Amino acid sequence: MKELFLPPELSCEIGEIYGSMVTVYDEVARELPLTCAGCPDNCCDSYFLHHTYSEWAYLWEGIRALDDDRLDRIMQRARDYVARSRELIARGERPQLMCPLNDSGLCGLYSHRLMICRTHGVPATLTRPDGQLLRFPGCFRCQEIVADSYPAEADAPAMDRTVLYQRLAQLETRFLADRRGRLPKIKLTIAEMIVHGPPKDISANRK
Ligand code: SF4
Ligand code: SF4
């Protein structure tokens, strides 16, 4: 099966989009103010699913640069995560397991972490293609700050995710190009993205 590599220009562009997410996030976090320092929670154990081949390929650019020992440790943790999460889901429970990339509380692949890792925390808005405006309240710590400091939730600053998501969606379209209709839609945890290896063009075998 042919591996899906990001062309250099798309790799550079996804890095820029991720950088913009961090800039906008930091502006809102400063204004609130919200910081993860000293938080009793660690959101790296949240059960998030990811949907883009381009983010998967970019994650693997980072994984490939790891030394063998670290990669072995991460791979083992990812396998454990996948097995345990399947057990929990089979019992009807939502998994709450530490991401295999987390080392002693910190992200071990910070520069290649995914979109949701860069946007989760502060309040956010999103205008859907049909024009409907969605608002997300942010993490529990953020909600406490908002409740204490603002007359209403809507008065708090929020990160507008619309353009950032659009840019990522456009990049995904360019990355997949004519493979788009042939590849299955994905819904994967980071652990699954690690265990499965880099994304591959499974449709190439059917030609
Ligand atoms: S995003 Fe919020 S809940 Fe998560 S670690 Fe940061 S402050 Fe804590
Ligand atoms: S990739 Fe990094 S920031 Fe994202 S959940 Fe895993 S350890 Fe946390």
PDB file of N, CA and C and ligand atoms in Angstrom, residues 42-46 48 50 59 98-103 106-110 112-114 116-118 190, ligand 2:
ATOM      1  N   ASN A  42      -5.685  17.220  33.354  1.00  0.00           N
ATOM      2  CA  ASN A  42      -4.780  17.191  32.198  1.00  0.00           C
ATOM      3  C   ASN A  42      -5.621  16.717  31.025  1.00  0.00           C
ATOM      4  N   CYS A  43      -5.865  17.626  30.102  1.00  0.00           N
ATOM      5  CA  CYS A  43      -6.820  17.315  29.031  1.00  0.00           C
ATOM      6  C   CYS A  43      -6.288  16.292  28.032  1.00  0.00           C
ATOM      7  N   CYS A  44      -5.038  15.888  28.177  1.00  0.00           N
ATOM      8  CA  CYS A  44      -4.488  14.870  27.266  1.00  0.00           C
ATOM      9  C   CYS A  44      -5.106  13.498  27.512  1.00  0.00           C
ATOM     10  N   ASP A  45      -5.977  13.379  28.538  1.00  0.00           N
ATOM     11  CA  ASP A  45      -6.685  12.103  28.697  1.00  0.00           C
ATOM     12  C   ASP A  45      -8.119  12.184  28.150  1.00  0.00           C
ATOM     13  N   SER A  46      -8.417  13.273  27.439  1.00  0.00           N
ATOM     14  CA  SER A  46      -9.765  13.391  26.842  1.00  0.00           C
ATOM     15  C   SER A  46      -9.854  12.480  25.619  1.00  0.00           C
ATOM     16  N   PHE A  48     -10.655  12.158  22.198  1.00  0.00           N
ATOM     17  CA  PHE A  48     -10.921  12.936  20.991  1.00  0.00           C
ATOM     18  C   PHE A  48     -10.683  12.072  19.758  1.00  0.00           C
ATOM     19  N   HIS A  50     -10.110  12.181  15.517  1.00  0.00           N
ATOM     20  CA  HIS A  50      -9.549  13.093  14.510  1.00  0.00           C
ATOM     21  C   HIS A  50      -9.944  12.597  13.120  1.00  0.00           C
ATOM     22  N   LEU A  59       1.421  14.313  11.776  1.00  0.00           N
ATOM     23  CA  LEU A  59       1.796  13.689  13.056  1.00  0.00           C
ATOM     24  C   LEU A  59       2.943  12.699  12.823  1.00  0.00           C
ATOM     25  N   MET A  98      -4.747   8.397  29.247  1.00  0.00           N
ATOM     26  CA  MET A  98      -3.721   9.365  28.865  1.00  0.00           C
ATOM     27  C   MET A  98      -3.198   9.092  27.444  1.00  0.00           C
ATOM     28  N   CYS A  99      -3.080  10.156  26.668  1.00  0.00           N
ATOM     29  CA  CYS A  99      -2.566  10.044  25.293  1.00  0.00           C
ATOM     30  C   CYS A  99      -1.172   9.409  25.322  1.00  0.00           C
ATOM     31  N   PRO A 100      -0.897   8.478  24.426  1.00  0.00           N
ATOM     32  CA  PRO A 100       0.415   7.813  24.438  1.00  0.00           C
ATOM     33  C   PRO A 100       1.581   8.751  24.157  1.00  0.00           C
ATOM     34  N   LEU A 101       1.295   9.947  23.651  1.00  0.00           N
ATOM     35  CA  LEU A 101       2.386  10.891  23.380  1.00  0.00           C
ATOM     36  C   LEU A 101       2.717  11.746  24.600  1.00  0.00           C
ATOM     37  N   ASN A 102       1.906  11.614  25.654  1.00  0.00           N
ATOM     38  CA  ASN A 102       2.141  12.442  26.837  1.00  0.00           C
ATOM     39  C   ASN A 102       3.254  11.822  27.695  1.00  0.00           C
ATOM     40  N   ASP A 103       4.269  12.636  27.964  1.00  0.00           N
ATOM     41  CA  ASP A 103       5.383  12.188  28.805  1.00  0.00           C
ATOM     42  C   ASP A 103       5.381  12.981  30.085  1.00  0.00           C
ATOM     43  N   LEU A 106       3.416  16.212  30.082  1.00  0.00           N
ATOM     44  CA  LEU A 106       3.612  17.173  28.984  1.00  0.00           C
ATOM     45  C   LEU A 106       3.564  16.467  27.631  1.00  0.00           C
ATOM     46  N   CYS A 107       3.185  17.241  26.605  1.00  0.00           N
ATOM     47  CA  CYS A 107       3.117  16.657  25.268  1.00  0.00           C
ATOM     48  C   CYS A 107       4.530  16.328  24.781  1.00  0.00           C
ATOM     49  N   GLY A 108       4.718  15.072  24.383  1.00  0.00           N
ATOM     50  CA  GLY A 108       6.036  14.650  23.927  1.00  0.00           C
ATOM     51  C   GLY A 108       6.257  14.899  22.438  1.00  0.00           C
ATOM     52  N   LEU A 109       5.251  15.460  21.761  1.00  0.00           N
ATOM     53  CA  LEU A 109       5.410  15.746  20.326  1.00  0.00           C
ATOM     54  C   LEU A 109       4.729  17.095  20.038  1.00  0.00           C
ATOM     55  N   TYR A 110       5.120  18.080  20.834  1.00  0.00           N
ATOM     56  CA  TYR A 110       4.413  19.353  20.907  1.00  0.00           C
ATOM     57  C   TYR A 110       4.262  20.037  19.538  1.00  0.00           C
ATOM     58  N   HIS A 112       4.039  18.799  16.714  1.00  0.00           N
ATOM     59  CA  HIS A 112       3.208  18.061  15.756  1.00  0.00           C
ATOM     60  C   HIS A 112       1.852  17.682  16.329  1.00  0.00           C
ATOM     61  N   ARG A 113       1.497  18.253  17.479  1.00  0.00           N
ATOM     62  CA  ARG A 113       0.202  17.915  18.072  1.00  0.00           C
ATOM     63  C   ARG A 113      -0.917  18.391  17.151  1.00  0.00           C
ATOM     64  N   LEU A 114      -2.091  17.777  17.317  1.00  0.00           N
ATOM     65  CA  LEU A 114      -3.166  17.995  16.350  1.00  0.00           C
ATOM     66  C   LEU A 114      -4.010  19.237  16.674  1.00  0.00           C
ATOM     67  N   ILE A 116      -7.100  19.754  17.584  1.00  0.00           N
ATOM     68  CA  ILE A 116      -7.913  19.828  18.792  1.00  0.00           C
ATOM     69  C   ILE A 116      -7.037  20.092  20.018  1.00  0.00           C
ATOM     70  N   CYS A 117      -5.789  19.618  19.981  1.00  0.00           N
ATOM     71  CA  CYS A 117      -4.863  19.871  21.093  1.00  0.00           C
ATOM     72  C   CYS A 117      -4.524  21.366  21.175  1.00  0.00           C
ATOM     73  N   ARG A 118      -4.654  22.078  20.060  1.00  0.00           N
ATOM     74  CA  ARG A 118      -4.296  23.494  20.008  1.00  0.00           C
ATOM     75  C   ARG A 118      -5.486  24.419  20.240  1.00  0.00           C
ATOM     76  N   ILE A 190      -5.494   9.507  18.506  1.00  0.00           N
ATOM     77  CA  ILE A 190      -4.061   9.631  18.223  1.00  0.00           C
ATOM     78  C   ILE A 190      -3.398   8.254  18.380  1.00  0.00           C
TER      79      ILE A 190
HETATM   80  S1  SF4 B   2      -0.751  14.985  21.105  1.00  0.00           S
HETATM   81 FE1  SF4 B   2       0.217  15.998  22.828  1.00  0.00          FE
HETATM   82  S2  SF4 B   2      -1.189  17.680  23.384  1.00  0.00           S
HETATM   83 FE2  SF4 B   2      -2.337  16.245  22.108  1.00  0.00          FE
HETATM   84  S3  SF4 B   2      -3.343  14.855  23.545  1.00  0.00           S
HETATM   85 FE3  SF4 B   2      -1.404  13.890  22.953  1.00  0.00          FE
HETATM   86  S4  SF4 B   2       0.074  14.526  24.509  1.00  0.00           S
HETATM   87 FE4  SF4 B   2      -1.713  15.885  24.659  1.00  0.00          FE
END
